[in-house]
Every structure is written in structure tokens, then in C-alpha cells.
Coordinates of C-alpha atoms and ligand atoms in Angstrom, one line a residue:
M1 CA 5.7 -19.8 -0.2
T2 CA 7.0 -17.7 2.7
A3 CA 9.4 -15.7 0.6
L4 CA 6.7 -15.1 -2.0
A5 CA 4.4 -13.7 0.6
E6 CA 7.0 -11.6 2.3
L7 CA 8.3 -10.1 -0.9
D8 CA 5.0 -9.9 -2.7
R9 CA 4.8 -6.1 -2.8
M10 CA 8.3 -5.7 -4.2
I11 CA 7.6 -8.3 -6.8
L12 CA 4.4 -6.4 -7.7
L13 CA 6.5 -3.2 -8.1
S14 CA 9.1 -4.9 -10.3
R15 CA 6.2 -6.1 -12.5
D16 CA 5.9 -2.5 -13.7
H17 CA 8.8 -3.2 -16.0
I18 CA 9.6 -7.0 -16.0
A19 CA 8.5 -9.1 -18.9
P20 CA 5.2 -10.9 -18.2
T21 CA 6.8 -14.2 -19.3
L22 CA 8.6 -14.4 -16.0
S23 CA 6.8 -15.9 -13.0
D24 CA 6.6 -14.4 -9.5
E25 CA 8.7 -17.3 -8.3
E26 CA 11.4 -16.6 -10.8
I27 CA 11.5 -12.9 -9.8
C28 CA 11.6 -13.8 -6.2
Q29 CA 14.4 -16.3 -6.7
Q30 CA 16.5 -13.7 -8.5
F31 CA 16.3 -11.3 -5.6
Q32 CA 16.9 -14.1 -3.1
S33 CA 20.0 -15.4 -4.9
F34 CA 21.6 -12.0 -5.0
K35 CA 24.6 -11.8 -2.7
V36 CA 26.0 -8.5 -1.2
L37 CA 29.2 -8.2 0.7
C38 CA 29.4 -5.3 3.2
V39 CA 32.9 -4.3 4.4
S40 CA 34.2 -1.5 6.5
D41 CA 37.0 -0.2 8.6
L42 CA 37.3 0.1 12.4
H43 CA 37.6 3.9 12.2
S44 CA 34.2 4.1 10.5
L45 CA 32.6 1.6 12.8
S46 CA 33.8 3.4 15.8
S47 CA 31.3 6.2 15.0
H48 CA 27.6 6.2 15.4
S49 CA 27.2 7.4 11.9
G50 CA 29.3 4.5 10.5
Q51 CA 27.4 2.0 12.5
T52 CA 24.1 3.5 11.3
V53 CA 25.1 3.2 7.7
L54 CA 25.7 -0.5 8.2
F55 CA 22.6 -1.4 10.2
T56 CA 20.4 0.6 7.8
L57 CA 22.0 -0.9 4.8
V58 CA 21.7 -4.5 6.1
A59 CA 18.0 -3.8 7.0
L60 CA 17.2 -2.4 3.5
L61 CA 19.0 -5.3 1.7
S62 CA 17.5 -8.0 3.8
R63 CA 14.0 -6.6 3.3
M64 CA 14.5 -7.1 -0.5
G65 CA 15.3 -10.8 0.3
M66 CA 19.0 -10.5 -0.5
Q67 CA 21.8 -12.5 1.1
V68 CA 24.3 -10.4 3.0
G69 CA 27.9 -11.3 3.9
L70 CA 30.0 -9.2 6.4
N71 CA 33.7 -8.6 6.4
L72 CA 34.0 -6.3 9.4
P73 CA 36.0 -5.7 12.6
D74 CA 33.7 -6.2 15.6
T75 CA 33.1 -3.4 18.0
A76 CA 30.6 -2.3 20.6
V77 CA 27.3 -0.9 19.5
L78 CA 27.4 2.8 20.5
L79 CA 23.7 3.7 20.5
P80 CA 20.5 1.5 20.1
Q81 CA 19.8 0.4 16.5
P82 CA 16.3 -1.0 16.8
P83 CA 15.0 -3.5 15.8
F84 CA 18.5 -5.0 15.9
L85 CA 19.5 -6.4 19.3
G86 CA 23.0 -7.1 20.6
S87 CA 25.8 -5.3 22.3
S88 CA 28.4 -5.8 19.6
L89 CA 28.1 -4.8 16.0
C90 CA 28.7 -8.3 14.5
E91 CA 26.5 -10.0 17.2
A92 CA 23.6 -7.7 16.4
L93 CA 23.9 -8.0 12.6
L94 CA 24.4 -11.7 12.6
A95 CA 21.4 -12.2 15.0
S96 CA 19.2 -10.4 12.5
S97 CA 19.8 -13.2 9.9
R98 CA 16.4 -14.6 8.8
T99 CA 14.5 -12.3 11.2
L100 CA 13.7 -9.4 8.9
V101 CA 12.7 -11.5 6.0
T102 CA 12.8 -15.1 6.9
E103 CA 15.0 -16.4 4.0
A104 CA 17.3 -13.4 4.0
T105 CA 20.5 -14.4 5.7
V106 CA 23.3 -12.3 7.2
R107 CA 26.5 -14.1 7.8
S108 CA 30.2 -13.4 8.5
D109 CA 31.9 -14.4 5.3
S110 CA 34.9 -12.4 4.0
D111 CA 35.2 -14.8 1.0
L112 CA 31.6 -14.5 -0.1
K113 CA 31.4 -14.6 -3.9
A114 CA 29.4 -11.5 -3.9
D115 CA 27.5 -9.9 -6.8
V116 CA 28.1 -6.5 -5.3
I117 CA 30.3 -5.1 -2.6
F118 CA 29.4 -2.1 -0.5
V119 CA 32.3 -0.4 1.4
V120 CA 31.2 1.6 4.4
G121 CA 33.8 4.3 4.7
D122 CA 37.2 3.0 3.8
F123 CA 38.6 -0.5 3.7
P124 CA 42.2 -1.4 4.4
G125 CA 42.2 -4.5 2.3
K126 CA 41.5 -5.1 -1.4
P127 CA 37.9 -5.9 -2.0
H128 CA 37.1 -8.6 -4.5
D129 CA 36.6 -8.0 -8.2
A130 CA 32.8 -7.6 -8.0
P131 CA 31.3 -4.2 -8.7
C132 CA 31.9 -2.0 -5.7
W133 CA 30.4 1.2 -4.3
Y134 CA 31.9 3.2 -1.5
L135 CA 29.5 4.8 1.0
T136 CA 30.6 8.1 2.4
G137 CA 29.0 11.2 3.9
S138 CA 28.6 13.7 6.7
D139 CA 25.8 14.7 9.2
W140 CA 23.1 15.5 6.6
L141 CA 24.7 14.4 3.3
G142 CA 25.1 10.8 2.0
S143 CA 26.9 9.6 -1.1
V144 CA 27.7 6.4 -3.0
A145 CA 30.4 6.2 -5.6
M146 CA 31.9 3.3 -7.6
R147 CA 35.5 2.3 -7.0
G148 CA 37.8 4.9 -8.5
I149 CA 35.2 7.7 -8.8
A150 CA 35.7 9.3 -5.4
K151 CA 38.2 9.0 -2.6
P152 CA 37.1 6.7 0.2
E153 CA 36.8 8.4 3.5
P154 CA 36.0 6.9 6.9
W155 CA 32.7 7.9 8.7
T156 CA 33.2 10.4 11.5
A157 CA 29.9 12.3 11.4
R158 CA 28.2 13.0 14.7
L159 CA 24.7 12.9 13.3
P160 CA 23.2 9.9 11.4
V161 CA 21.0 11.4 8.7
G162 CA 23.7 11.4 6.0
A163 CA 24.5 7.8 7.0
M164 CA 20.9 6.7 6.4
V165 CA 20.9 8.6 3.0
S166 CA 24.0 6.8 2.0
A167 CA 22.5 3.4 2.9
A168 CA 19.3 4.2 1.0
L169 CA 21.3 5.2 -2.1
A170 CA 23.3 1.9 -1.9
A171 CA 20.1 -0.2 -1.4
G172 CA 18.7 1.4 -4.6
E173 CA 21.9 0.3 -6.5
A174 CA 21.4 -3.3 -5.3
F175 CA 17.8 -3.3 -6.4
K176 CA 18.7 -2.0 -9.8
F177 CA 21.4 -4.5 -10.2
V178 CA 18.9 -7.3 -9.8
M179 CA 16.5 -5.6 -12.2
R180 CA 19.2 -5.4 -14.8
S181 CA 19.5 -9.2 -14.7
L182 CA 15.8 -9.7 -15.6
P183 CA 14.1 -9.4 -19.0
L184 CA 12.1 -6.2 -19.3
R185 CA 8.8 -5.7 -20.9
N186 CA 10.1 -2.7 -22.8
P187 CA 13.9 -2.6 -23.4
S188 CA 13.9 1.2 -23.3
D189 CA 12.9 1.0 -19.6
A190 CA 16.5 -0.1 -18.9
V191 CA 17.3 3.5 -18.5
F192 CA 15.5 3.5 -15.1
F193 CA 17.8 0.7 -13.8
E194 CA 21.2 2.0 -15.0
P195 CA 23.9 2.1 -12.3
S196 CA 24.9 5.3 -10.7
F197 CA 28.6 5.9 -11.0
S198 CA 28.1 8.3 -8.1
S199 CA 25.2 9.9 -6.5
S200 CA 24.4 11.9 -3.4
W201 CA 21.7 13.7 -1.5
N202 CA 21.9 16.5 1.0
F203 CA 19.1 17.3 3.4
D204 CA 21.1 20.5 4.2
R205 CA 22.9 21.2 7.4
I206 CA 21.1 22.8 10.4
T207 CA 22.4 23.7 13.9
V208 CA 22.0 20.9 16.4
P209 CA 23.0 21.6 20.0
L210 CA 25.9 19.5 21.0
G211 CA 25.3 17.0 23.8
E212 CA 21.9 18.3 24.7
R213 CA 18.5 16.6 24.7
I214 CA 16.4 17.5 21.6
H215 CA 12.8 17.8 22.7
L216 CA 10.3 17.1 19.9
G217 CA 7.3 17.5 22.3
F218 CA 4.1 15.6 21.8
V219 CA 3.7 14.1 18.3
D220 CA 0.9 12.1 16.8
F221 CA 1.7 9.5 14.1
V222 CA -1.2 8.6 11.9
S223 CA -0.5 5.1 10.5
A224 CA 2.0 2.6 11.8
G225 CA 2.9 1.4 8.4
A226 CA 6.0 1.6 6.3
I227 CA 6.5 5.4 6.2
S228 CA 5.8 5.9 9.9
Q229 CA 8.1 3.0 10.8
A230 CA 10.9 4.4 8.6
A231 CA 10.5 7.8 10.3
L232 CA 10.6 6.2 13.7
F233 CA 13.6 4.0 12.7
A234 CA 15.4 7.2 11.7
L235 CA 14.3 9.2 14.8
S236 CA 15.4 6.3 17.1
R237 CA 19.0 6.8 15.7
F238 CA 19.2 10.5 16.3
P239 CA 21.2 11.1 19.5
G240 CA 19.4 12.9 22.4
I241 CA 15.8 12.7 21.0
E242 CA 13.0 13.1 23.5
M243 CA 9.5 12.6 22.1
S244 CA 6.2 11.4 23.4
G245 CA 2.9 11.0 21.6
R246 CA 0.5 8.5 20.1
I247 CA 0.5 6.3 17.1
F248 CA -2.8 5.4 15.4
D249 CA -3.6 2.4 13.2
D250 CA -6.1 -0.4 13.2
D251 CA -4.0 -2.8 11.0
I252 CA -2.4 -6.1 11.9
T253 CA 1.1 -7.0 10.8
E254 CA 1.1 -9.4 7.9
A255 CA 3.9 -11.2 6.1
S256 CA 3.7 -8.8 3.1
N257 CA 4.7 -5.9 5.4
L258 CA 8.1 -7.3 6.2
N259 CA 9.6 -6.0 2.9
R260 CA 9.4 -2.4 4.1
N261 CA 8.3 -2.0 7.8
M262 CA 11.6 -1.1 9.2
L263 CA 10.8 -1.7 12.9
T264 CA 9.1 -5.1 12.3
V265 CA 10.6 -8.5 12.6
A266 CA 9.2 -11.8 11.4
S267 CA 8.1 -12.9 14.9
D268 CA 5.8 -9.8 15.1
L269 CA 3.4 -11.2 12.5
G270 CA -0.2 -11.0 13.8
E271 CA 0.5 -8.2 16.2
P272 CA -1.1 -4.7 15.8
K273 CA 1.2 -2.5 13.9
V274 CA 0.9 0.2 16.6
Q275 CA 2.2 -2.2 19.2
I276 CA 5.3 -3.1 17.1
A277 CA 6.1 0.5 16.2
S278 CA 5.8 1.6 19.8
K279 CA 7.8 -1.3 21.4
H280 CA 10.7 -1.1 18.9
C281 CA 11.5 2.6 19.2
S282 CA 14.5 3.7 21.2
A283 CA 14.2 4.7 24.8
G284 CA 13.7 8.5 24.1
V285 CA 10.7 7.9 21.9
H286 CA 7.5 7.2 23.9
L287 CA 4.5 6.5 21.8
E288 CA 1.1 5.3 23.1
P289 CA -0.2 2.7 20.7
V290 CA -3.9 3.4 19.8
V291 CA -5.5 0.6 17.9
G292 CA -8.1 2.4 15.9
R293 CA -8.9 4.1 12.6
C294 CA -7.3 7.4 11.6
P295 CA -8.2 10.0 14.2
G296 CA -9.8 12.2 11.6
H297 CA -12.7 9.7 11.5
T298 CA -13.9 10.5 15.0
S299 CA -14.9 13.9 16.2
D300 CA -13.6 13.6 19.7
T301 CA -9.9 13.0 19.1
R302 CA -7.9 16.2 19.6
L303 CA -4.7 16.0 17.6
A304 CA -1.3 17.1 18.8
G305 CA 0.5 20.2 17.8
R306 CA 2.7 18.1 15.5
V307 CA 1.2 15.3 13.4
A308 CA 3.1 12.9 11.1
V309 CA 0.9 11.4 8.5
G310 CA 2.1 8.3 6.7
V311 CA -1.3 7.0 5.6
D312 CA -1.8 6.2 1.9
D313 CA -5.5 7.0 1.7
I314 CA -5.9 10.6 0.5
P315 CA -9.3 11.3 2.0
S316 CA -7.8 10.2 5.4
R317 CA -5.1 12.8 4.9
W318 CA -7.8 15.5 4.3
R319 CA -9.6 14.5 7.5
V320 CA -6.4 14.7 9.5
Q321 CA -5.5 18.0 7.9
E322 CA -9.0 19.4 8.9
K323 CA -8.4 18.5 12.5
A324 CA -4.7 19.2 12.9
P325 CA -4.4 22.4 14.9
N326 CA -0.9 23.3 13.8
W327 CA 1.9 21.5 12.0
I328 CA 1.5 18.3 9.9
A329 CA 4.0 16.4 7.8
V330 CA 2.7 14.1 5.1
G331 CA 4.8 11.3 3.5
G332 CA 3.7 9.1 0.7
T333 CA 5.1 6.9 -2.1
S334 CA 3.8 5.9 -5.5
H335 CA 5.7 3.1 -7.2
Y336 CA 9.3 4.5 -7.3
S337 CA 8.5 8.0 -6.2
V338 CA 8.3 9.8 -2.9
S339 CA 6.3 12.8 -1.8
S340 CA 7.1 14.6 1.4
S341 CA 5.4 17.8 2.5
V342 CA 4.8 20.0 5.5
H343 CA 1.7 22.1 6.2
T344 CA 1.2 24.9 8.8
P345 CA -1.7 27.1 9.5
G346 CA -2.2 29.6 6.6
S347 CA 0.1 27.6 4.2
P348 CA -1.4 25.5 1.4
C349 CA -2.6 22.3 3.0
S350 CA -2.3 18.7 2.1
G351 CA -5.7 19.0 0.3
C352 CA -4.1 21.6 -2.0
L353 CA -1.3 19.3 -2.7
H354 CA -3.4 16.1 -3.1
P355 CA -6.8 17.4 -4.2
V356 CA -8.0 14.2 -5.9
D357 CA -8.6 10.8 -4.3
D358 CA -6.5 8.5 -6.5
D359 CA -8.6 5.6 -5.3
G360 CA -5.8 3.0 -5.0
G361 CA -8.6 0.5 -4.4
G362 CA -7.2 -0.4 -1.0
G363 CA -5.6 -3.5 -2.5
R364 CA -2.0 -4.6 -2.9
I365 CA 0.2 -1.6 -3.2
P366 CA 3.6 -2.0 -4.9
T367 CA 6.5 -1.0 -2.6
V368 CA 10.1 -1.6 -2.0
S369 CA 12.2 -1.1 1.1
F370 CA 14.4 1.8 0.1
V371 CA 11.6 3.9 -1.5
S372 CA 9.4 3.7 1.6
F373 CA 12.5 4.5 3.7
W374 CA 13.2 7.7 1.8
A375 CA 9.7 8.9 2.6
G376 CA 10.1 8.2 6.3
L377 CA 13.6 9.7 6.5
A378 CA 12.4 12.9 4.8
M379 CA 9.6 13.1 7.3
T380 CA 12.0 12.8 10.2
V381 CA 14.2 15.5 8.9
R382 CA 11.2 17.9 8.7
L383 CA 10.2 17.0 12.2
L384 CA 13.7 17.7 13.5
R385 CA 14.0 20.9 11.7
D386 CA 10.6 22.2 13.0
A387 CA 11.5 21.2 16.6
L388 CA 14.8 23.0 16.3
G389 CA 13.2 26.1 14.9
Q390 CA 14.9 25.8 11.5
P391 CA 12.2 24.6 9.1
Y392 CA 12.7 24.6 5.3
P393 CA 11.6 27.8 3.6
P394 CA 8.2 27.8 1.7
E395 CA 9.8 27.1 -1.6
R396 CA 10.7 23.7 -0.1
Q397 CA 7.2 22.9 1.2
H398 CA 7.1 19.8 -1.1
L399 CA 9.8 17.3 -1.9
W400 CA 9.3 15.0 -4.9
L401 CA 12.0 12.4 -5.0
T402 CA 12.6 9.5 -7.4
P403 CA 15.3 7.5 -5.8
L404 CA 16.1 5.1 -8.7
R405 CA 18.4 7.5 -10.5
M406 CA 19.7 9.9 -7.8
D407 CA 22.7 10.5 -10.1
L408 CA 20.5 12.5 -12.4
S409 CA 19.7 16.1 -11.9
H410 CA 16.1 16.7 -10.8
A411 CA 15.8 13.2 -9.2
G412 CA 14.9 15.2 -6.1
M413 CA 12.8 18.4 -6.6
W414 CA 11.9 20.9 -4.0
I415 CA 8.6 22.6 -5.0
P416 CA 6.4 25.3 -3.4
I417 CA 2.7 24.3 -3.1
A418 CA 0.1 26.5 -4.7
P419 CA -3.2 27.0 -2.9
R420 CA -6.2 25.7 -4.9
R421 CA -9.6 27.2 -5.0
D422 CA -11.0 23.6 -5.1
C423 CA -9.1 22.5 -2.1
P424 CA -11.2 19.7 -0.6
V425 CA -10.2 20.8 2.9
H426 CA -11.2 24.4 2.3
C427 CA -8.0 25.5 4.1
L428 CA -7.3 29.1 4.9
A429 CA -4.9 29.5 2.0
S430 CA -7.5 28.2 -0.5
V431 CA -10.4 30.3 0.9
S432 CA -8.3 33.5 0.7
M433 CA -8.1 33.0 -3.1
I434 CA -11.9 33.1 -3.5
Ligands
LIG501 ZN1 -5.8 23.5 1.0

């Protein structure tokens, strides 16, 4: 019963394609019986980026209910990896067993008969015969490649964004692996779940001052749900971040949030989401938790110069956009797709991008860990770039990403946003068209 409740939204998402003859319990069992072995080398794990790959990957796999085995040399944790706790890598990872999703275990087991092996960086020994992907990358670029496709290289990157990209790509491969073992409603849908022999994503390099604090200023987060928590999970891993601000949400953490809320652990159930997001951030991220509705609903809340919006409800995004004085980033997901955009005064607003309320009904929304994570990671990259004075150009105002098949061209599309005469926010860009 617990696993079904915790994985409910992922099972709902899988129902888009799985044959209706299968019960929820059978789908759940298939994910829970899936075993992943994570291996790595001491060189990779001696870098913050290598450690970040591993923690992010274990988090994303556990939140799909999978069983994780580790074959790793132990070493000290270099920088905080919330919500993981512990001073050594193995201690922190093993302590997370059954805490992210209560029946998802993490154990040290070099002989695990795994369905899939993920190699973080290089691996000095010979992995087992199971299908195996190597995770490699640099500061802003992450890759996965099957054995024999690319040369394994240890992680040495200073910055952790490529590391989190690589982990998200690998988690997608694990999800598809399970989906391939289940009967589909329509056999032609199998194309969505084909393995990637190799795939990568690049958020593109920017200049980051070496060894200096990076001041993001005062930032408001609207929603403390999956996308905001993924963004804060990513921000908390970026070295030298200094940020203060507020986080708004009136929701309480439920079991069904554990499949994607990256800063939440099972013992947090029943607590306000804002409290959890605030308390699990790293030391440089200071967020005042505000238990309440989206600030656009009240006239007296003055929003910060930077606002990160992770709320699903489209009219709520319009209200935030109306009140935001300067910069807002909006992240959202729909089934397997991710939308990430940024809006500044004079540019087409989030109302121009999302002009129609899709009326999701406020009910159960289908989600899976790695898709929500992509949305939060993209939001964090936009926030960093703006704070460092290197925003994406206007032709990259909107990113539409479908992470299931990142090996295909156009899986990620950068798109400019056109102003609309019928913009529900009546933004400056839309009014100037009339
Ligand atoms: Zn507009």
C-alpha cells in the first residue's frame, strides 16, 4: 500500500502507454524489482562533480522505487548533498536507503545481479554482463553512452551542472528499461522507450568566477513542489552560492510527492512543503518559508526582482507575471515534456507563452522523477546565468525538452517566444502589437 501511494504519479504516467490489462500493483512491482548497480572510480569520486552525479542518480532511481546497489571506493563528501546526510560518500548513500521512497533500498553489493549498470566516470574492474551505460561530462555538459560507444573518462569538472545532466539522462534510461519490460497499449509506442546508445545535453558554458561567492540576491520561489525542489537541489550543489529569499506554498507533503520532490524524505510527510524546501537547502541558500497561496492572489505582496515559478496552475503563473517587477523564470512539465522559460520587462511574458488555462482539474498529475528534475535544473541554470550577467539570448527564451529520447535531434528545442495580442497578462510586448 505504501509503495503504491508513493509511486502513484509515476504509475499514472506509465498508464499513458501501458496496456490496461496490467494492474497498478503489477506496474509498481516491476519498478520495485528493478535492480541498478552504480559503480565508480576513486578519481571521479574525489571531485564534487563525480560525487554529484552519484547522489543525483541514486536520488532519481530511488524515487522511481528501484533497488540500488553500490560498488564504490569510499571517500569524504566534499560539499553538502542535501537531503543526503553523512560525512563519507558510502555512509550518506547507504543511510538514504528506504528514506526517499520507503521500499527503495540502497546497499553496498558489488555482486548485485543487476538489470542495468551505471558507471560514473571510469571503472577499473570489469563490470558484469548486464547492459551498461557510462556517465561522463564536464561543467555544463552531461552524457551517457553504452559500453563500447564512447571512451570512459573520470569526472574532474569543477562545476556540477553537467553532472546532474548526466544523472538525469541515466535515470531516463532506467525508466525506459522498465517500460520495455511491460506490455504496451499500442506496440508502436515502443519507439518512445528505445534505449539511447548515447545521448548528451549541453546547457552551454558561461564564465563563473573561480573561488568567489556567487550572489544571486533576493529570489522568490512560487511553489515548493517538485520543480522548485529540483531547482533548489541543483542550486544547493553549486559551489559558492549565496541566495536569500522566500518560498511560497500552502500545500502539505503527502506520500505521493516522494516520487519527485528532491529535497523531501519519507519522514517529512505531513509537513508544509515550504518548511521542507527551506530546511533541506545548503547553507548558502536562505529561504523564508511562507505558508500561503501563490503571492499573486494577494495585492499586498511585493515580489522580488527575481522570481522562480514552479507552479502548475497557468492562471497562477499569469498573476505572478502581472506582479513580478523584473525577471521571472517559469518551469513546468506535461507528461514526458518539460517547458522552461524566462521573462523580463518588455519581452513576451509567460501569458504570451501559456495563453490558455489547460484546466488540469487540480487532480492527480502524472509525473516521474527525472522529468521534474530536468525542469528544475533548467530553471537553476537560467537563474545562475542571469545572476552572472550572461543570460541566454532571446532566441533561447523558451526551452522545450522531451527527455525520453535525448539521443534524437530536436529532443530539446530552444525557441523564441512570440508576443500575442490576446495575452491574458496584457504585457508590454503584447500591448505594443495592438
Ligand atoms: Zn504577454
